[in-house]
C-alpha positions as MATLAB code, in Angstrom:
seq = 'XXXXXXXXXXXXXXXXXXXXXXXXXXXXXXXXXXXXXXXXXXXXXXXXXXXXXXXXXXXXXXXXXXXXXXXXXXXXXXXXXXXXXXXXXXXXXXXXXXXXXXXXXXXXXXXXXXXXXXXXXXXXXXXXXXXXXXXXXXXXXXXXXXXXXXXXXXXXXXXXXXXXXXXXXXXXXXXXXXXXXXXXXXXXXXXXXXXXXXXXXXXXXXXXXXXXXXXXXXXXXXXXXXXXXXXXXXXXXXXXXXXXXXXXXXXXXXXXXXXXXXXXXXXXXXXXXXXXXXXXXXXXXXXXXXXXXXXXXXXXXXXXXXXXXXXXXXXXXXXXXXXXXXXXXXXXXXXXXXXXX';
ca = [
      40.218 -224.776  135.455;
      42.286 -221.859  135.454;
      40.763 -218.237  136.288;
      37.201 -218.540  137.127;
      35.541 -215.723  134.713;
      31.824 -215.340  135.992;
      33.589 -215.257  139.476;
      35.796 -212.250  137.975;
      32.091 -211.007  136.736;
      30.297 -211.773  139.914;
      27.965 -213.409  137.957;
      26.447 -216.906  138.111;
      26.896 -219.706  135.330;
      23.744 -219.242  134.347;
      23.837 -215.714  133.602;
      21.787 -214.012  130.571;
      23.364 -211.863  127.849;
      21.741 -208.839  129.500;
      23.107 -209.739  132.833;
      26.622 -210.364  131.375;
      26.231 -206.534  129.234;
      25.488 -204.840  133.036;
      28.025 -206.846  134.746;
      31.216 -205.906  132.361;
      29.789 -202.501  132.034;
      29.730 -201.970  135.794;
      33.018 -203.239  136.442;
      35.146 -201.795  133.473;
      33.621 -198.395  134.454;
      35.339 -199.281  137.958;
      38.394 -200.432  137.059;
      39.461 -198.301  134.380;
      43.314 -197.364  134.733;
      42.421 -194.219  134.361;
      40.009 -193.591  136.592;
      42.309 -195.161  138.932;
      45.614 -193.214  139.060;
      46.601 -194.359  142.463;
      46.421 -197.780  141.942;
      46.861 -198.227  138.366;
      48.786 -201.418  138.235;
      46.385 -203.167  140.353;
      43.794 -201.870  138.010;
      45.176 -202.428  134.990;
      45.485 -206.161  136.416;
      41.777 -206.225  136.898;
      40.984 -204.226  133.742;
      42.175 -206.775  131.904;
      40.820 -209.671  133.360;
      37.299 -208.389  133.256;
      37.780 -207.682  129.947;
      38.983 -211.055  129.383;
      36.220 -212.949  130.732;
      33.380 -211.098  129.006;
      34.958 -211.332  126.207;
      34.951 -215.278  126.766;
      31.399 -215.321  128.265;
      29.685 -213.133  125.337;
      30.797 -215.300  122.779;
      28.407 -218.663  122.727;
      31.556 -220.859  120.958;
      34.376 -219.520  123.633;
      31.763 -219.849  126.562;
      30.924 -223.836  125.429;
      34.409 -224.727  125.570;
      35.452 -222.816  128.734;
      32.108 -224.103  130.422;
      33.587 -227.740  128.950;
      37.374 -227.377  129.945;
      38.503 -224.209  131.379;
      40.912 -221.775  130.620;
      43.740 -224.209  130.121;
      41.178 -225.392  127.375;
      40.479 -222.397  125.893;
      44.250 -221.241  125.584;
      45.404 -224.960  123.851;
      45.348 -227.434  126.217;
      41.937 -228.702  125.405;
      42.277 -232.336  125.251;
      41.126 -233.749  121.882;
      38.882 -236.853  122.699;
      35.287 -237.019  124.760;
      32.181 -235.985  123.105;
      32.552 -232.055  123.117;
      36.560 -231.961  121.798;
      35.936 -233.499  118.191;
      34.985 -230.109  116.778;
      37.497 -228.536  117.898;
      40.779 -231.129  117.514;
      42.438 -231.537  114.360;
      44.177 -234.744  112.909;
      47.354 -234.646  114.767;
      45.372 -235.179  118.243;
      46.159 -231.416  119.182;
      43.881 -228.673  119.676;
      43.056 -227.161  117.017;
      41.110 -224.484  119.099;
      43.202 -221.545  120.497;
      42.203 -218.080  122.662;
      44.167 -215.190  122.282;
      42.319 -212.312  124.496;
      42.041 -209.244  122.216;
      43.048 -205.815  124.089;
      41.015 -204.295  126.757;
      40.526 -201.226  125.553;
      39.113 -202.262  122.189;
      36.898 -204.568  123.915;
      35.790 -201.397  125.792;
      35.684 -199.030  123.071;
      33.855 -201.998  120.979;
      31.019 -202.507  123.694;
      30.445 -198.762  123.897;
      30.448 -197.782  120.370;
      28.837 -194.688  118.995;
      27.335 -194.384  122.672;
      30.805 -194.225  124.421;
      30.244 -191.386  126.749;
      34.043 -190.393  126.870;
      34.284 -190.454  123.071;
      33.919 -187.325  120.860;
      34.142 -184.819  124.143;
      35.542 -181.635  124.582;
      38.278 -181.119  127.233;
      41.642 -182.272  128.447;
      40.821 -184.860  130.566;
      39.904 -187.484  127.737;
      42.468 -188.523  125.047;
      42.829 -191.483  122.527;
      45.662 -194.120  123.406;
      46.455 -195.515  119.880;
      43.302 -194.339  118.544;
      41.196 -196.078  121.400;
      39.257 -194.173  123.814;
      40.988 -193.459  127.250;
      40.411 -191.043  130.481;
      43.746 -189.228  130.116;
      45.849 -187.136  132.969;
      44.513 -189.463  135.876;
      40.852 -187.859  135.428;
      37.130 -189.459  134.782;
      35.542 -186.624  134.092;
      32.239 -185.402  135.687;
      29.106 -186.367  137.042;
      27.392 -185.343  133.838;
      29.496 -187.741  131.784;
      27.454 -190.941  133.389;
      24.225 -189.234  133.470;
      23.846 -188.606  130.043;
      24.804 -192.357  129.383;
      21.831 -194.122  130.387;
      21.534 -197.967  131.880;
      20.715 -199.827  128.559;
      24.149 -199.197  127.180;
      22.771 -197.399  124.470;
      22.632 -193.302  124.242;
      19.346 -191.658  124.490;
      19.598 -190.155  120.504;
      20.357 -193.497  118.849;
      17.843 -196.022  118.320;
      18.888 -200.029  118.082;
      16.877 -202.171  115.653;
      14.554 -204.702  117.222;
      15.910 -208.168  118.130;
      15.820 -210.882  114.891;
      15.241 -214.533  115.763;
      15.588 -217.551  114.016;
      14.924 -221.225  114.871;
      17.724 -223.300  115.678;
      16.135 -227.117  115.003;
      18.289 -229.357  116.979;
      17.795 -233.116  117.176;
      17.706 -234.747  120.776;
      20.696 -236.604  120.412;
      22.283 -232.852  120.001;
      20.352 -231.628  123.001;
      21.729 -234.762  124.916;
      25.461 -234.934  124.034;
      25.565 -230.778  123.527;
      26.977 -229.956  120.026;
      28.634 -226.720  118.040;
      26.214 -225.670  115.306;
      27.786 -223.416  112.271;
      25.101 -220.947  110.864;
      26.608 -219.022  108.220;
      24.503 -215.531  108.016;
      24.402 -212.817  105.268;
      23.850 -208.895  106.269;
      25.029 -205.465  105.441;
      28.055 -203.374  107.211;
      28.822 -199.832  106.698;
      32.610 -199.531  105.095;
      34.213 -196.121  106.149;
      32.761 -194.206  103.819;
      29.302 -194.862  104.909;
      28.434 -197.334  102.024;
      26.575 -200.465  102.577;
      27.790 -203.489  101.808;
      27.133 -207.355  102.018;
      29.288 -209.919  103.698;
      28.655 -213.272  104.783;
      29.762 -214.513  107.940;
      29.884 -218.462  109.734;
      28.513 -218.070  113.430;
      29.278 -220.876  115.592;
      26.547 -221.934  118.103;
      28.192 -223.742  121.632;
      24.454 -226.347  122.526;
      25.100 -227.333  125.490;
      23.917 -230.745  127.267;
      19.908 -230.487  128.596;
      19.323 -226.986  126.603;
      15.630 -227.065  125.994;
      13.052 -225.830  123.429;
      12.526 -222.129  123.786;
      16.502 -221.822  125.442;
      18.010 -218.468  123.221;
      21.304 -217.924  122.248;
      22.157 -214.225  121.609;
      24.935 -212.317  119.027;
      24.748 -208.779  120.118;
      24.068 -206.617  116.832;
      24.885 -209.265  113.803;
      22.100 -207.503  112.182;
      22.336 -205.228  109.329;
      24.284 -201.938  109.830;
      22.361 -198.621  109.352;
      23.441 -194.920  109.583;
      22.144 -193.469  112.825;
      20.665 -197.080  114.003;
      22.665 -199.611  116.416;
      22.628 -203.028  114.666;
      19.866 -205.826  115.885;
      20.895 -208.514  117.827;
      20.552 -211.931  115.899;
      18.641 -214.344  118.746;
      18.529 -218.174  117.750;
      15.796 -219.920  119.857;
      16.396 -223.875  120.305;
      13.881 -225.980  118.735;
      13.726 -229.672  119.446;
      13.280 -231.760  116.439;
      10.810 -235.276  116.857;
      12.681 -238.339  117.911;
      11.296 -241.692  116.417;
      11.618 -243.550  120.167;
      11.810 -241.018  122.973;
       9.904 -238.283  124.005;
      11.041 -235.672  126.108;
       9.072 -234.329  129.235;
      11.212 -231.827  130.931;
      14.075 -233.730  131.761;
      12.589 -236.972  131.398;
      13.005 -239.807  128.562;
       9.805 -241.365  128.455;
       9.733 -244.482  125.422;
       6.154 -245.688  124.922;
       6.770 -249.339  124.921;
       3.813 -252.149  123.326;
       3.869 -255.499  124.920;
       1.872 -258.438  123.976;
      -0.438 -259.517  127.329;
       2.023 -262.797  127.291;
       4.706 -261.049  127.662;
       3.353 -258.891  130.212;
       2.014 -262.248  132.334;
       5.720 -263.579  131.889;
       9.310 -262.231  132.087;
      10.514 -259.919  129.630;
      13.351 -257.889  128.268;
      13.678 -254.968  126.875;
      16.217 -253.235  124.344;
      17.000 -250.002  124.078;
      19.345 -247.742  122.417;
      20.363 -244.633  124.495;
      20.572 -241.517  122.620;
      24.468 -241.432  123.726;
      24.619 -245.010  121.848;
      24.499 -247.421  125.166;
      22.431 -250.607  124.896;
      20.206 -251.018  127.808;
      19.014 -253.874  128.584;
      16.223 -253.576  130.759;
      14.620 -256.793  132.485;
      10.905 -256.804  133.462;
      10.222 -259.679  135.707;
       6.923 -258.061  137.427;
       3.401 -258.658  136.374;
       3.087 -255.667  133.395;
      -0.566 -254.423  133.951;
      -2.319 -251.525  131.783;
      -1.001 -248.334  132.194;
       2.015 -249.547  134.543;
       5.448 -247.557  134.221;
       8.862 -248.561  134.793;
      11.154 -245.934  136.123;
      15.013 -246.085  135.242;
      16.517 -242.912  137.693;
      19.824 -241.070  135.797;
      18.894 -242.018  132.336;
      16.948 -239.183  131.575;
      18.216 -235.817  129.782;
      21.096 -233.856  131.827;
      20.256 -230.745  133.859;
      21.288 -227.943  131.880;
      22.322 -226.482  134.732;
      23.958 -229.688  136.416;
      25.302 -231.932  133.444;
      26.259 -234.729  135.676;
      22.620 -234.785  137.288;
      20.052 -236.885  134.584;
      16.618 -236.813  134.933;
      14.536 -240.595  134.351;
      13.948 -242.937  132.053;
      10.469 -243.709  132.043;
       8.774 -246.681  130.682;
       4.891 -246.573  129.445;
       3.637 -249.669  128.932;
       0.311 -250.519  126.210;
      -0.759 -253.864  127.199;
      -1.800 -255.558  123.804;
      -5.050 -258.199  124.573;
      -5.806 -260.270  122.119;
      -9.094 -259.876  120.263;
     -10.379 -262.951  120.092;
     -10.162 -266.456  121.720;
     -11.050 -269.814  121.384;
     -13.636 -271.707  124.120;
     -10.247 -274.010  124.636;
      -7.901 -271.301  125.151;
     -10.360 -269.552  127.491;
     -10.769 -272.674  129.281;
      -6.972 -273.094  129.255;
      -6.184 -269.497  131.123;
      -8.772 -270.208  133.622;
      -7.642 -272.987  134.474;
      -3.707 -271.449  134.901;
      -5.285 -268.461  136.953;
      -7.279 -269.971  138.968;
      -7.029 -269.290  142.114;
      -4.367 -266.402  141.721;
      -6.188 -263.327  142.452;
];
C-alpha cells in the first residue's frame, strides 16, 4: 500500500471534495518551509507529502487507482489483470498508468490562485522561488495576512461561478464492477493576454464499486474562464441506467422471478446471470407460495464504502395459476392434496 494519503490528510476514505480543499489548506498553511525556519527539513518532508496526497485524492482517476492498489500502483507497479487494471495496462502486460507528483509549491500556488494571500504583497518577507509564491527570510507574515483570506478558499473581492452539473448515466454492471468513464468537455481559458479561447479537454471519471444514483464526482473549476470570476466547478452526478433483470434497492439485487403454480408445488431451479458474469444456479426445493422471497446473502451490490461487504440477492416470486380447469383435473388435484393441509 505504500504511504497512506488520507492518513497524511487526517481525513477519512470517504471524504468530500470540500473536506479534502480544508484539509490540504490547513495543513500546507502549517507546514510551509517557510513558515518553519527551525525545522525546515522536517517540513519540507511533510510539505511535500501533503502536497502529494491531495494532489492524488483531488483527482477522481488518481484517487480510483490508489483506492484500487496503492501507491506502488499509482507509481507503476499496478498489476495489469483483475477487473479495475484493464484501463489502465497496455499490450505488453505492464502498466501503462504512471504518477509523477508535480512540485509542491505549484500545487500550492495552483490551489490558491488569484486569492493567494502571500501573492502580489508589499514587503520583504514574501518572495517568488522560480516564479512560485514563497514566505521568504524565515517569515509568515502577519496576522492580517490570514484574516483577509477567508475560510472558503476564495478572497472576499472575487466571485466563483456557480457549480455546473451533468448526468453521468452509468449502467449497473458499471456500478457493480466500478469502471473509468472518459468525458471529453469543451470550455473557454484565458491565454496571457486576457483573450478567450476554446479548448477541449478528455476528463477521466474513477466509478467506483456500489456508487449510487445521486453519488457526485467533482473537477474544481473546469468551467469556463472569465476575467475577475473564479472558474465553476464541473459536478457529474451518477445516474443509474434500467437493467432488463435486476433492480436495485439500496444495496440489494432484487430479480422479479414468474413461476408456473407447478413449478412452485414441485422442485425447481433457477438460472441466473450475475452482473459480474457468474451463473447461479439457484435450487428451490420449498413449497413457492404467493408473494414468498428467497434471500441469497453477499450477492447483492458492494458497499461503496466496504467493497468486499455485498448486500442480498433477493428473489420475488409471481405465482402464475392457471385460468381455467377441467372437472377431471380439479378432481385430479384434490385428490393429490388431500389431506395435506
Amino acid at each position: 500500500m505504500g504511504v497512506d494519503y488520507y492518513n497524511v490528510l487526517k481525513v477519512g476514505r470517504n471524504v468530500s471534495e470540500e473536506d479534502l480543499k480544508k484539509a490540504y489548506r490547513k495543513l500546507a498553511m502549517r507546514w510551509h518551509p517557510d513558515k518553519n525556519p527551525n525545522n525546515k527539513k522536517e517540513a519540507e518532508a511533510k510539505f511535500k507529502q501533503i502536497s502529494e496526497a491531495y494532489e492524488v485524492l483531488s483527482d477522481p482517476q488518481k484517487r480510483v487507482v490508489y483506492d484500487q492498489y496503492g501507491e506502488d500502483g499509482l507509481k507503476g507497479q499496478m498489476p495489469s489483470t483483475g477487473s479495475g487494471a484493464g484501463a489502465f495496462a497496455n499490450g505488453s502486460g505492464q502498466s501503462g498508468y504512471r504518477f509523477n507528483p508535480r512540485n509542491a509549491e505549484d500545487i500550492f500556488a495552483e490551489f490558491f490562485g488569484a486569492s493567494n494571500p502571500f501573492s502580489g504583497m508589499n514587503g520583504s518577507a514574501f518572495g517568488s522561488r522560480n516564479g512560485r509564491p514563497t514566505f521568504g527570510d524565515g517569515k509568515f507574515g502577519t496576522e492580517n495576512s490570514f484574516r483577509s483570506f477567508n475560510e472558503s478558499g476564495t478572497s472576499s473581492g472575487l466571485r466563483k461561478a456557480a457549480p455546473i452539473e451533468n448526468k453521468l448515466p452509468c449502467t449497473l454492471e458499471e456500478l457493480y464492477n466500478g469502471c473509468v468513464r472518459k468525458m471529453k468537455i469543451s470550455r473557454n481559458i484565458l491565454d496571457g493576454g486576457g483573450k478567450s479561447m476554446p479548448v477541449e479537454e478528455v476528463l477521466s471519471i474513477g466509478v467506483k464499486p456500489g456508487w449510487k444514483k445521486g453519488t457526485k464526482i467533482t473537477f474544481p473549476e473546469k468551467g469556463n474562464e472569465q476575467p475577475g470570476l473564479i472558474p465553476a466547478d464541473l459536478v457529474f452526478v451518477i445516474d443509474e441506467k434500467p437493467h432488463d433483470v435486476f433492480k436495485r434497492d439500496g444495496s440489494d439485487l432484487v430479480v422479479a422471478q414468474k413461476i408456473s403454480l407447478v413449478d412452485a408445488l414441485s422442485d425447481y431451479t433457477i438460472s441466473l446471470l450475475t452482473l459480474d458474469g457468474r451463473t447461479l444456479n439457484i435450487p428451490c426445493n420449498e413449497i413457492i407460495t404467493p408473494g414468498y422471497e428467497k434471500v441469497l446473502p453477499k450477492e447483492g451490490m458492494p458497499l461503496a464504502k466496504e467493497t468486499r461487504k455485498r448486500g442480498n440477492l433477493i428473489i420475488k416470486f409471481d405465482v402464475k395459476f392457471p385460468s381455467q380447469l377441467s372437472t377431471e383435473q380439479k378432481a385430479g388435484i384434490k385428490r393429490l392434496l388431500a389431506g395435506s393441509a
